[in-house]
Every structure is written in structure tokens, then in C-alpha cells.
Amino acid sequence: MLYSEKVMDHFANPRNVGEISDADGIGEVGNAKCGDIMKMYIKVENGIISDCKFKTFGCGAAIATSSAATDMIIGKTIDEALKLTNKKVVEALDGLPPQKLHCSVLAEQAMKSAIADYYKRQGVDPLPLVGEIGECAACH
Amino acid sequence: MEKRFVYADNAATTQVSKPVLEAMLPYMTEHYGNPSSIYSMGRKAKRDIENARLKIAETLGCGASEIYFTSGGSEADNWAIRSCVLSMAEKGKKHIITTAFEHHAVLHTCEYLAKQGFEITYLPVSENGLITAGQVKDAIRSDTALVTVMYANNEIGTILPIPEIAGVCNEKKVIFHTDAVQAVGNVGINVKEQGIDMLSLSGHKIHAPKGVGALYVRRGISLPNLIFGGAQERNRRAGTENVPAIIGLAEAVSSACADIPGKVRKVTAMRDRLIDGILPVECSRLNGGRDNRLPGNVNISFLGVEGESLLLLLDMNGICVSSGSACTSGSLDPSHVLLALGMPHEVAHGSLRLSISDETTDEDVDYIIEVIPKVISRIREMSPLWEDIINGEKDMDSLLKWVSPVRKMVNQ
């Protein structure tokens, strides 16, 4: 199993680690039993994700995908952010070993779950906008 | 402290030692004859591999004709366990006893035999990583073909009571095999005195090169052919012998076993200093008891930490370690050995194995003790699981009971 240089860079120097105390949306996915938990915080201003931070318990790929995903949605509108797929995160990292692809799925789900939480706080039903956020298939 | 390179993964593999390398080199460039050739260069190669066999046999306390060279520990385990397919199944004996925390070379071979109609009993392991001779005795049946129990565990380093277990098997006339890959050079082994019928060993764990090992099979036990072809290895494993590796293996086995008490004393002192230096990290635990433990093995779990990221960060600090077994990397499940101790997945995910050798220095130990707590803090700072633990927000009792207490009380 080999990680790309980009994965190693995001792992060694993760971007946007931490919490946002006055976050507008918080999402948490994964579970400790599987060895991966991602928690993402977003700050939304005028429909734009002005800040995004994360905390991750997990392997090198889990940390790198969290870091890359947060980097990719900061400054984007919510609609643009929702178009971020796990595949795009994997591409941005120059690939992931096959058994680590589920980490990129978690990163996508964490981001979507934070946006869903934002909608809920706004009194908007997130389901039609964000869709169903399933469990990671690799965990079951 | 200045960054240094520390190899602390000797249970995965070891550096080839100078004496081993020097013993091997002439067999690549000067004495390269085929041991099956009848001219003098071939005869020399033949004589020297037979001397190597004798040297290993003398170290293990058996006859030279009872030693078979293999490509390593896994091959030896496969061969030993599969040997009972023909010899025992014919007699209607189709039951094998092993433990839940064997190496995969044993477990997967047993799984294969289960598909061939064998019934396998996996003895449960105690929380401190041991099994007793009594458990084996109770599990033996009239149709038991083989008992296979490792001499020492590769992940948590526990040393099992092999002479007692072998004694029970001898009494019940059941063949006893042990995977001694991790034990050779750390525990005094005499197969005849200890009643062992078959034993696997590997070269690269004791400073010989990779790709060579041996299987001891007591005379009288039928061992089927592994590879058909030439007459090498008493007609049972065809193929031109790996002469340099065999010469290296003999040198490695005899030097690993030359002064076991001295090495154990020296390495155990460093191991205990490592354990005492790391365990103060809150929410940690030593896996496997301190007694009956390999001198070089430290296996510690840290709650709220995932093993792979810990391993990668230690690598960035120049420290080579394993999380679980290197053999299981690529799998997403935590180590079957740690799970066999009854540990929850969450605790098993945060495990770290350090395996030091007599080459490890006091400075290496100091460096590891300094780096590990810093790396753990860094990982925990970004871990939402750790956040839940120190905030006491979720019910974590089922995890917390496995580790030392949380020191910080954030809400006070």
C-alpha cells in the first residue's frame, strides 16, 4: 500500500484542523469501531462557505481526505460544495489505495452532513437538497 | 532531542548481521556449485549445507535428518499442518486444535483444512494473552490429529507454556507442532526435552536473510512431499537448495541461541524502560502481561488514536514500528490477536507494537520515550473520539475500562 505525495502532505500538514465555536453546521460520520470518525464544522455567510474545519480520528487517508475536502469547499457556495464527490477528493490527492477509498466517501458524507445540519438550523428540510447520507458501505 | 533513525520492528524482520553476511558471501561467488553435482565444488556445497543442518539440529536438540529447509516460517507452518491431511485423515483423525491468536500462516492453513472436512478447535486466549496446557488437554479428542500452538505470539510477545502443552499432547499421543518463529533466540528450545514433534522457524527474524527457514519433524512422523522433482530435502522438497541462505540460517540460529540468558537480561531491561516510559500516557494499556513476555516486545494501545496515523507520524520522526501485525496491513480490521484478547475494536485500532533487539541502544529508548507522547497528543488533539472521551459526553465506560484513567478533567 502506497500513499501519494499529496496524501502524505495533507497527512503531515493537515489544513483546517480544529473546531468553529460558532459554526452554522456540524456533521459527524463514521464510528470508532470501524476506526474512522470525521467531524466537520462549516461557517456560512451569504450562501457561501466562508470557513470549514475538521477533526478526524482515523488512518492517514482519513486525515488527508478530510484536509483536502475542507480545502476544496472553503469559498464555495453550498450548491457548489454539494457537487463535491469523493471521486474529486481522490483525484485531488492523486489517488488512494483501493482499500482506503472509503475514507474519501466519509469525507464527502461529513461535508454533506454538516450542510444538512446547516439547513436544519435554518428550518429547511435538508433531504431534498442534500439527499440521503448513507452509512459507509465499507463499514458493513 | 535530535531526530534519529530507530528501527523498532524486529518482529517484522531484522537486519542481516555481519557474521551471517560474511558466512554467506563465498557461496555466491566462489562456492556456487550445485549441491547435487558430483564434482568437488558440488560436493563442497552439499557438505556445507549438511553441516548447516547439523548445526541447527544441535542447537534445537534433534538429529540432522529431522531438519528440513524451507523458504521461511509460513512454508514450514503450511507444510507441518498439511502433513496431517494424508497421514491422519486416513486413520479417521480429522480434528485439529489451535489457538485464536496464531499467525495467519497457521490460521489460514487450518481454514483450508476445514474446507477439506477437518474440524478445527480454536482455543480462546486469556486477557493477558496466554493459554494453558489444561485447555489443550480438555480439547483433545480421540480423533484429534494435531495440536498446533505458537511458542510466542508475534504481536503481543506472550510466551506460551509449550513444554507443558507438548507434555499433554505426548501423553495423549497427539502430534504437537509449534510455530517458534518469534521464540527462537529468545527462549531456550530443546525439542526432545520439551516433547515437541514439529517446529517452524524463520531466518529473517534472527538476522538471516528473508526467504529461508526450517521445519523440524520428529523421526517417525510421516511428512508428505511438498514439491515434486529432484531428491533434495530427503525427496520431500524438490528444487536446488538456496545454499547461501541455508549457510546464513545456520549461522543465525547458532548465534541467536548462543547466549540467550545474557541477551534476555539486556533486552528486557530496555523493554521495561520503554513500557515504563510510555505507559504514563493517559488512556493507554499494555497488551499482554509483563511476565512470560518476549524480551523485545512492547505492545501498547492508546484510546482515541488510530494505529496507522500513529505509525506514519512515528515514521516521520525516524521510528519504524508496527500497528498490529505488518502481515495484516491492507486489511481494515484491527488485529485478530488483539480481538482474541477480548478487546473492543476501538481500543485495538490504537495499538502500537515496538520490537527491539540487542542492537537497540539506551539512546534509542530515550528517543522513543520522548517522541511517542508528543505524537499521541498531536493525534488526540484532532481526534473527535478523544474529544468525546475527555468531555465525558458519551458513555465510554466499555472502552475506558480497558485503559488507564483520563487525567485531564476538562469540565472542572
XYZ file of C-alpha atoms in Angstrom:
552
model
C 0.000 0.000 0.000
C 1.431 3.265 -1.069
C 0.193 6.778 -0.412
C 0.800 9.522 -2.971
C 2.938 12.518 -2.079
C -0.180 14.658 -1.888
C -1.795 12.295 0.614
C 1.356 12.364 2.710
C 1.498 16.152 2.513
C -2.120 16.546 3.673
C -1.472 13.979 6.417
C 1.734 15.643 7.626
C 0.406 19.192 7.296
C -3.353 18.919 7.540
C -5.228 22.085 6.535
C -8.171 23.444 8.537
C -7.827 21.266 11.636
C -9.903 22.347 14.599
C -13.371 23.481 15.561
C -15.534 26.501 14.787
C -17.118 27.600 18.063
C -19.977 29.462 16.336
C -20.380 27.038 13.454
C -23.523 27.226 11.350
C -23.483 23.498 10.689
C -21.718 20.476 12.197
C -21.608 16.987 10.722
C -20.146 13.812 12.159
C -19.878 10.492 10.328
C -18.174 7.135 10.823
C -17.697 5.309 14.072
C -14.887 4.339 16.372
C -15.469 0.634 15.862
C -14.516 0.936 12.195
C -11.606 3.152 13.117
C -12.754 6.332 11.377
C -14.736 9.309 12.678
C -14.886 12.616 10.831
C -16.405 15.740 12.292
C -16.779 18.785 10.070
C -17.738 22.351 11.009
C -18.915 24.955 8.497
C -19.477 28.694 8.719
C -21.878 30.036 6.070
C -22.059 33.684 5.033
C -24.435 34.797 2.272
C -24.767 31.251 0.983
C -21.009 30.855 0.799
C -18.977 28.511 2.977
C -16.636 31.076 4.469
C -14.848 28.642 6.758
C -14.634 24.902 7.296
C -12.724 22.966 9.930
C -12.441 19.307 10.792
C -11.439 16.834 13.434
C -10.720 13.270 12.393
C -9.979 10.038 14.190
C -8.618 7.662 11.606
C -5.846 6.492 9.356
C -3.556 8.593 7.172
C -6.058 8.569 4.313
C -8.912 9.651 6.612
C -6.932 12.667 7.767
C -5.721 13.520 4.263
C -9.196 13.281 2.695
C -10.689 15.436 5.475
C -7.989 18.020 4.932
C -8.382 18.030 1.145
C -12.187 18.131 1.279
C -12.261 21.105 3.666
C -9.777 22.910 1.440
C -11.956 22.257 -1.586
C -15.198 23.681 -0.194
C -13.982 26.838 1.519
C -15.119 29.830 -0.557
C -17.661 27.754 -2.468
C -21.408 28.228 -2.439
C -23.375 25.469 -0.771
C -24.613 24.267 -4.150
C -21.059 24.057 -5.430
C -19.939 22.262 -2.283
C -22.697 19.713 -2.701
C -21.236 18.842 -6.080
C -18.010 17.735 -4.418
C -17.870 13.964 -4.746
C -15.500 11.533 -3.125
C -14.057 10.921 -6.572
C -12.993 14.556 -6.831
C -11.323 14.333 -3.418
C -9.454 11.216 -4.556
C -8.375 12.986 -7.760
C -7.169 15.992 -5.792
C -4.982 13.643 -3.755
C -3.547 11.875 -6.844
C -5.363 8.704 -5.915
C -5.839 6.482 -2.890
C -5.114 2.779 -2.368
C -8.310 0.785 -3.155
C -8.904 -0.267 0.452
C -8.767 3.393 1.504
C -11.370 4.707 -0.931
C -13.993 4.514 1.803
C -12.164 7.350 3.600
C -12.970 9.656 0.691
C -16.615 8.560 0.926
C -16.570 9.523 4.601
C -15.135 12.949 3.742
C -17.950 13.566 1.270
C -20.522 12.376 3.805
C -19.057 14.511 6.614
C -19.283 17.613 4.446
C -22.848 16.785 3.363
C -23.840 16.047 6.911
C -22.536 19.486 8.023
C -24.551 21.148 5.232
C -27.651 19.123 6.204
C -27.211 20.356 9.776
C -26.933 23.920 8.480
C -30.216 23.557 6.570
C -31.925 22.066 9.637
C -30.818 25.036 11.721
C -32.333 27.275 9.033
C -35.595 25.385 9.326
C -35.152 23.832 5.895
C -35.642 20.115 5.303
C -32.215 19.005 4.053
C -33.360 15.755 2.471
C -34.413 17.105 -0.955
C -31.310 19.313 -1.124
C -28.565 17.131 0.305
C -30.058 13.692 -0.211
C -29.762 10.649 1.973
C -26.418 10.421 3.748
C -25.920 6.686 3.944
C -23.588 4.672 6.082
C -20.194 3.926 4.619
C -20.531 0.653 2.719
C -17.059 -0.461 3.768
C -18.093 -0.462 7.413
C -20.798 -3.066 6.972
C 16.460 15.752 21.208
C 17.877 15.447 17.724
C 15.966 13.330 15.224
C 17.401 9.862 14.847
C 16.617 6.665 12.992
C 15.345 3.904 15.266
C 14.379 0.525 13.901
C 11.919 -0.926 16.398
C 10.217 -3.523 14.222
C 12.438 -6.567 14.688
C 9.415 -8.840 14.981
C 8.634 -7.914 11.357
C 12.136 -8.527 10.104
C 15.741 -7.920 11.125
C 18.910 -6.597 9.625
C 21.201 -9.323 8.283
C 24.112 -9.459 10.720
C 27.727 -9.086 9.578
C 28.743 -12.628 10.609
C 25.746 -14.041 8.709
C 26.516 -11.993 5.617
C 30.183 -12.933 5.731
C 29.316 -16.612 6.101
C 27.017 -16.403 3.076
C 29.030 -14.359 0.580
C 31.532 -17.030 -0.523
C 28.624 -19.272 -1.522
C 27.508 -16.749 -4.098
C 30.794 -16.031 -5.795
C 33.231 -18.863 -5.016
C 31.447 -21.967 -3.792
C 28.490 -21.647 -6.092
C 28.291 -25.303 -7.047
C 25.003 -27.160 -7.123
C 24.855 -29.493 -4.099
C 23.556 -32.225 -6.393
C 26.630 -32.060 -8.662
C 29.196 -34.768 -8.072
C 32.389 -32.826 -8.801
C 34.247 -31.290 -5.901
C 32.560 -27.870 -5.981
C 29.149 -29.544 -5.812
C 30.310 -31.897 -3.078
C 31.552 -28.945 -1.041
C 28.166 -27.222 -1.314
C 26.434 -30.456 -0.295
C 28.790 -30.982 2.643
C 28.328 -27.410 3.833
C 24.530 -27.463 3.751
C 24.615 -30.755 5.651
C 26.898 -29.134 8.218
C 24.430 -26.251 8.400
C 21.635 -28.736 9.011
C 23.669 -30.380 11.751
C 24.432 -27.030 13.360
C 20.728 -26.162 13.524
C 19.834 -29.653 14.733
C 22.402 -29.444 17.521
C 21.037 -26.064 18.595
C 17.475 -27.399 18.710
C 18.431 -30.729 20.265
C 17.439 -33.050 17.436
C 19.016 -35.105 14.680
C 20.180 -33.516 11.422
C 17.836 -35.752 9.394
C 14.903 -34.218 11.237
C 15.551 -30.718 9.846
C 14.051 -29.647 6.500
C 14.970 -26.329 4.943
C 12.081 -24.211 3.716
C 11.539 -20.740 2.299
C 10.547 -19.450 5.728
C 8.186 -19.737 8.642
C 4.965 -19.643 6.629
C 6.045 -22.522 4.415
C 7.120 -24.530 7.441
C 3.750 -23.913 9.140
C 1.822 -24.840 5.989
C 3.838 -27.996 5.473
C 3.606 -29.164 9.073
C -0.138 -28.651 9.328
C -0.978 -30.005 5.899
C 1.100 -33.095 6.583
C -1.747 -34.468 8.637
C -4.168 -34.326 5.714
C -2.857 -37.577 4.274
C -1.404 -39.355 7.251
C -4.155 -38.651 9.757
C -7.293 -38.370 7.671
C -6.697 -41.972 6.548
C -6.923 -43.034 10.171
C -10.160 -41.125 10.597
C -8.497 -38.388 12.608
C -9.865 -35.126 11.336
C -9.708 -32.749 14.283
C -7.106 -30.022 14.787
C -6.592 -27.890 17.883
C -5.039 -24.448 17.625
C -5.460 -21.030 19.243
C -7.406 -17.959 18.209
C -4.276 -15.800 18.010
C -1.924 -17.822 15.811
C -0.101 -16.313 12.856
C -2.138 -16.288 9.637
C 0.174 -18.943 8.181
C -1.371 -21.307 10.740
C -4.907 -19.910 10.841
C -5.396 -19.786 7.093
C -3.971 -23.298 6.670
C -6.439 -24.509 9.287
C -9.251 -22.734 7.436
C -8.172 -24.530 4.267
C -8.239 -27.869 6.089
C -11.670 -27.050 7.473
C -12.844 -26.902 3.864
C -11.294 -30.345 3.351
C -13.501 -31.758 6.072
C -11.363 -31.180 9.153
C -12.866 -29.785 12.306
C -10.839 -27.043 13.936
C -10.966 -26.057 17.609
C -9.704 -22.522 18.233
C -8.748 -22.292 21.893
C -9.691 -18.941 23.423
C -6.877 -16.796 24.759
C -6.921 -15.187 28.205
C -6.985 -11.408 28.560
C -3.227 -11.428 29.218
C -2.557 -13.443 26.080
C -1.975 -16.961 27.333
C -3.486 -20.406 27.031
C -2.924 -23.305 29.423
C -1.973 -26.935 28.968
C -5.256 -27.732 30.734
C -7.224 -26.085 27.915
C -5.382 -28.248 25.388
C -5.934 -31.373 27.469
C -9.662 -30.711 27.681
C -9.920 -30.116 23.929
C -8.120 -33.302 22.821
C -10.466 -35.967 21.442
C -9.960 -39.484 20.141
C -9.982 -38.102 16.577
C -7.536 -35.251 17.202
C -4.866 -35.352 14.518
C -2.735 -32.395 15.516
C -2.284 -29.665 18.096
C -0.563 -26.527 16.838
C 0.204 -23.719 19.285
C 2.689 -20.918 18.732
C 5.699 -20.702 21.053
C 5.477 -16.922 21.353
C 2.970 -14.524 19.900
C 4.245 -12.216 17.165
C 2.131 -9.218 18.156
C 1.875 -9.157 21.921
C 5.005 -11.191 22.645
C 3.489 -13.587 25.156
C 5.431 -16.824 25.614
C 3.167 -19.852 25.896
C 3.815 -22.846 28.183
C 4.980 -25.043 25.321
C 6.754 -27.805 27.313
C 3.554 -28.308 29.367
C 1.315 -28.254 26.281
C 3.651 -30.670 24.461
C 3.608 -32.887 27.560
C -0.178 -33.135 27.428
C -0.046 -33.991 23.718
C 2.662 -36.619 24.250
C 0.593 -38.191 26.978
C -2.463 -38.346 24.714
C -0.313 -39.424 21.748
C -1.342 -36.454 19.608
C 1.217 -34.816 17.327
C 2.280 -31.394 18.553
C 3.513 -28.615 16.265
C 4.712 -25.185 17.344
C 5.377 -22.059 15.314
C 8.537 -20.876 17.041
C 9.341 -18.085 14.597
C 9.337 -15.406 17.316
C 10.691 -17.625 20.089
C 13.973 -18.834 18.586
C 16.833 -16.924 20.180
C 14.597 -15.578 22.964
C 13.599 -18.781 24.734
C 15.731 -21.874 25.298
C 14.371 -24.556 22.966
C 15.248 -28.235 23.037
C 12.694 -30.159 21.011
C 13.448 -33.576 22.508
C 13.476 -32.392 26.114
C 10.347 -30.301 25.553
C 8.415 -33.029 23.707
C 7.907 -31.013 20.508
C 7.077 -33.118 17.418
C 7.268 -30.388 14.784
C 8.658 -26.855 14.931
C 8.766 -23.991 12.435
C 11.442 -21.323 12.399
C 12.318 -18.418 10.159
C 15.671 -16.887 9.258
C 14.849 -13.235 8.766
C 13.573 -12.748 12.330
C 17.016 -13.649 13.678
C 19.360 -11.706 11.385
C 19.470 -14.173 8.469
C 18.110 -13.112 5.079
C 14.476 -13.325 4.036
C 13.349 -16.411 2.162
C 14.840 -19.114 4.343
C 13.525 -21.085 7.300
C 13.329 -24.615 8.590
C 10.897 -27.225 9.775
C 11.843 -29.789 12.387
C 9.871 -33.020 12.081
C 10.477 -35.776 14.611
C 11.585 -39.034 13.059
C 8.595 -41.344 12.727
C 6.121 -38.654 11.687
C 5.137 -39.012 8.086
C 5.805 -35.882 6.083
C 4.354 -35.773 2.575
C 6.161 -34.278 -0.402
C 5.808 -30.544 -0.646
C 7.410 -30.052 -4.046
C 7.878 -32.844 -6.570
C 11.054 -33.002 -8.606
C 14.590 -33.714 -7.544
C 15.765 -35.557 -4.458
C 16.541 -32.518 -2.321
C 15.441 -32.445 1.332
C 15.112 -36.221 1.578
C 12.942 -36.322 -1.548
C 10.296 -34.130 0.036
C 11.032 -30.639 -1.206
C 12.488 -30.588 -4.674
C 14.463 -27.692 -6.063
C 18.098 -26.711 -5.881
C 18.880 -25.652 -2.350
C 19.293 -21.964 -1.540
C 22.835 -22.640 -0.401
C 23.921 -19.138 0.724
C 20.675 -18.613 2.669
C 20.967 -22.025 4.334
C 24.548 -21.250 5.388
C 23.304 -17.897 6.712
C 20.413 -19.523 8.551
C 22.711 -21.911 10.397
C 24.985 -19.063 11.445
C 21.969 -17.004 12.559
C 20.344 -19.814 14.566
C 23.527 -20.708 16.371
C 24.429 -17.107 17.199
C 20.844 -16.241 18.238
C 20.894 -19.145 20.668
C 24.494 -18.746 21.867
C 23.751 -16.606 24.924
C 20.006 -16.416 25.426
C 20.103 -15.527 29.165
C 22.547 -12.663 28.539
C 20.508 -11.266 25.666
C 17.230 -11.645 27.548
C 18.665 -9.730 30.526
C 19.936 -6.876 28.367
C 16.917 -6.513 26.083
C 14.332 -6.999 28.853
C 15.827 -4.068 30.779
C 15.363 -1.805 27.746
C 11.902 -3.182 27.056
C 10.791 -2.467 30.622
C 12.200 1.031 30.411
C 10.159 1.555 27.241
C 6.986 0.217 28.860
C 7.515 2.350 31.980
C 8.279 5.371 29.824
C 5.232 5.075 27.587
C 2.503 3.832 29.937
C 2.201 7.186 31.777
C 0.404 8.411 28.630
C -3.211 8.586 29.800
C -5.775 6.116 28.491
C -3.182 3.549 27.450
C -2.662 -0.112 28.225
C -0.009 -2.764 27.822
C -1.323 -5.640 25.724
C -0.150 -8.982 27.030
C 1.267 -9.431 30.525
C 4.731 -8.342 31.539
C 5.610 -11.853 32.704
C 6.128 -14.578 30.105
C 6.816 -11.916 27.520
C 9.443 -11.810 24.772
C 12.336 -9.600 25.872
C 11.999 -7.233 22.906
C 8.209 -6.873 22.642
C 6.184 -3.831 23.675
C 2.548 -3.651 22.568
C 0.533 -0.704 23.830
C -2.926 0.611 22.913
C -3.836 4.291 23.108
C -7.521 5.172 23.236
C -8.671 7.865 20.807
C -5.759 7.171 18.464
C -5.763 5.234 15.208
C -2.757 2.986 14.708
C -1.903 3.768 11.114
C -1.695 7.512 11.618
C 0.423 6.868 14.715
C 2.732 4.649 12.672
C 3.045 7.264 9.905
C 3.834 10.073 12.353
C 6.445 7.949 14.117
C 7.971 7.188 10.714
C 8.239 10.938 10.107
C 10.198 11.042 13.346
C 12.505 8.259 12.140
C 10.951 5.478 14.221
C 9.908 2.231 12.484
C 7.149 0.336 14.287
C 4.084 -1.772 13.533
C 0.467 -1.371 14.368
C -0.951 -4.816 14.809
C 0.910 -7.170 12.542
C 2.565 -5.961 9.356
C 1.046 -9.031 7.726
C -2.440 -7.617 8.285
C -1.805 -4.227 6.715
C -4.132 -3.885 3.776
C -6.953 -5.190 5.870
C -9.177 -2.677 7.580
C -9.939 -4.860 10.558
C -7.918 -4.480 13.687
C -5.560 -7.259 14.614
C -7.161 -10.669 15.249
C -4.654 -11.128 18.063
C -5.891 -8.089 19.999
C -9.515 -9.014 19.339
C -8.749 -12.528 20.645
C -7.850 -10.923 23.997
C -11.439 -9.703 24.149
C -10.501 -6.113 23.436
C -13.069 -3.878 21.689
C -12.288 -2.790 18.124
C -11.975 0.825 19.282
C -9.084 0.004 21.625
C -7.455 -2.415 19.195
C -7.350 0.255 16.452
C -4.953 2.318 18.552
C -2.312 -0.321 19.076
C 1.384 0.035 18.573
C 3.980 -2.729 18.511
C 7.607 -1.939 19.192
C 10.032 -4.822 18.866
C 13.579 -4.046 19.885
C 16.702 -6.177 19.613
C 20.089 -6.369 21.253
C 21.208 -3.787 18.685
C 18.833 -1.211 20.201
C 20.616 1.379 22.352
C 19.668 3.281 25.510
C 19.628 6.446 23.383
C 17.107 4.822 21.037
C 14.910 4.004 24.038
C 15.173 7.600 25.355
C 14.254 8.952 21.941
C 11.176 6.705 21.584
C 10.000 7.652 25.080
C 10.354 11.308 24.199
C 8.627 11.170 20.805
C 5.638 8.906 21.496
C 3.746 11.135 23.987
C 4.145 14.137 21.659
C 2.815 12.224 18.678
C -0.086 10.830 20.723
C -1.024 14.366 21.844
C -0.909 15.609 18.277
C -3.240 12.858 17.072
C -5.588 13.235 20.028
C -5.858 16.991 19.515
C -7.516 16.344 16.188
C -9.488 13.281 17.249
C -13.257 13.715 17.748
C -13.241 10.409 19.625
C -10.744 11.802 22.119
C -12.840 14.952 22.425
C -15.836 12.785 23.399
C -13.699 10.860 25.873
C -12.309 13.851 27.753
C -15.623 15.681 27.716
C -17.302 12.604 29.110
C -20.240 13.346 26.847
C -20.901 9.863 25.574
C -20.908 6.637 27.537
C -17.396 5.358 27.013
C -17.236 3.011 30.003
C -16.955 -0.081 27.826
C -13.781 1.418 26.315
C -12.401 3.239 29.346
C -12.336 0.104 31.465
C -9.609 -1.260 29.172
C -7.172 1.629 29.632
C -5.528 3.786 32.286
C -7.626 6.721 33.567
C -8.156 10.036 31.784
C -6.007 12.562 33.589
C -7.477 15.847 32.427
C -10.917 16.745 33.707
C -11.962 19.402 31.267
C -15.315 20.248 32.792
C -13.973 21.106 36.232
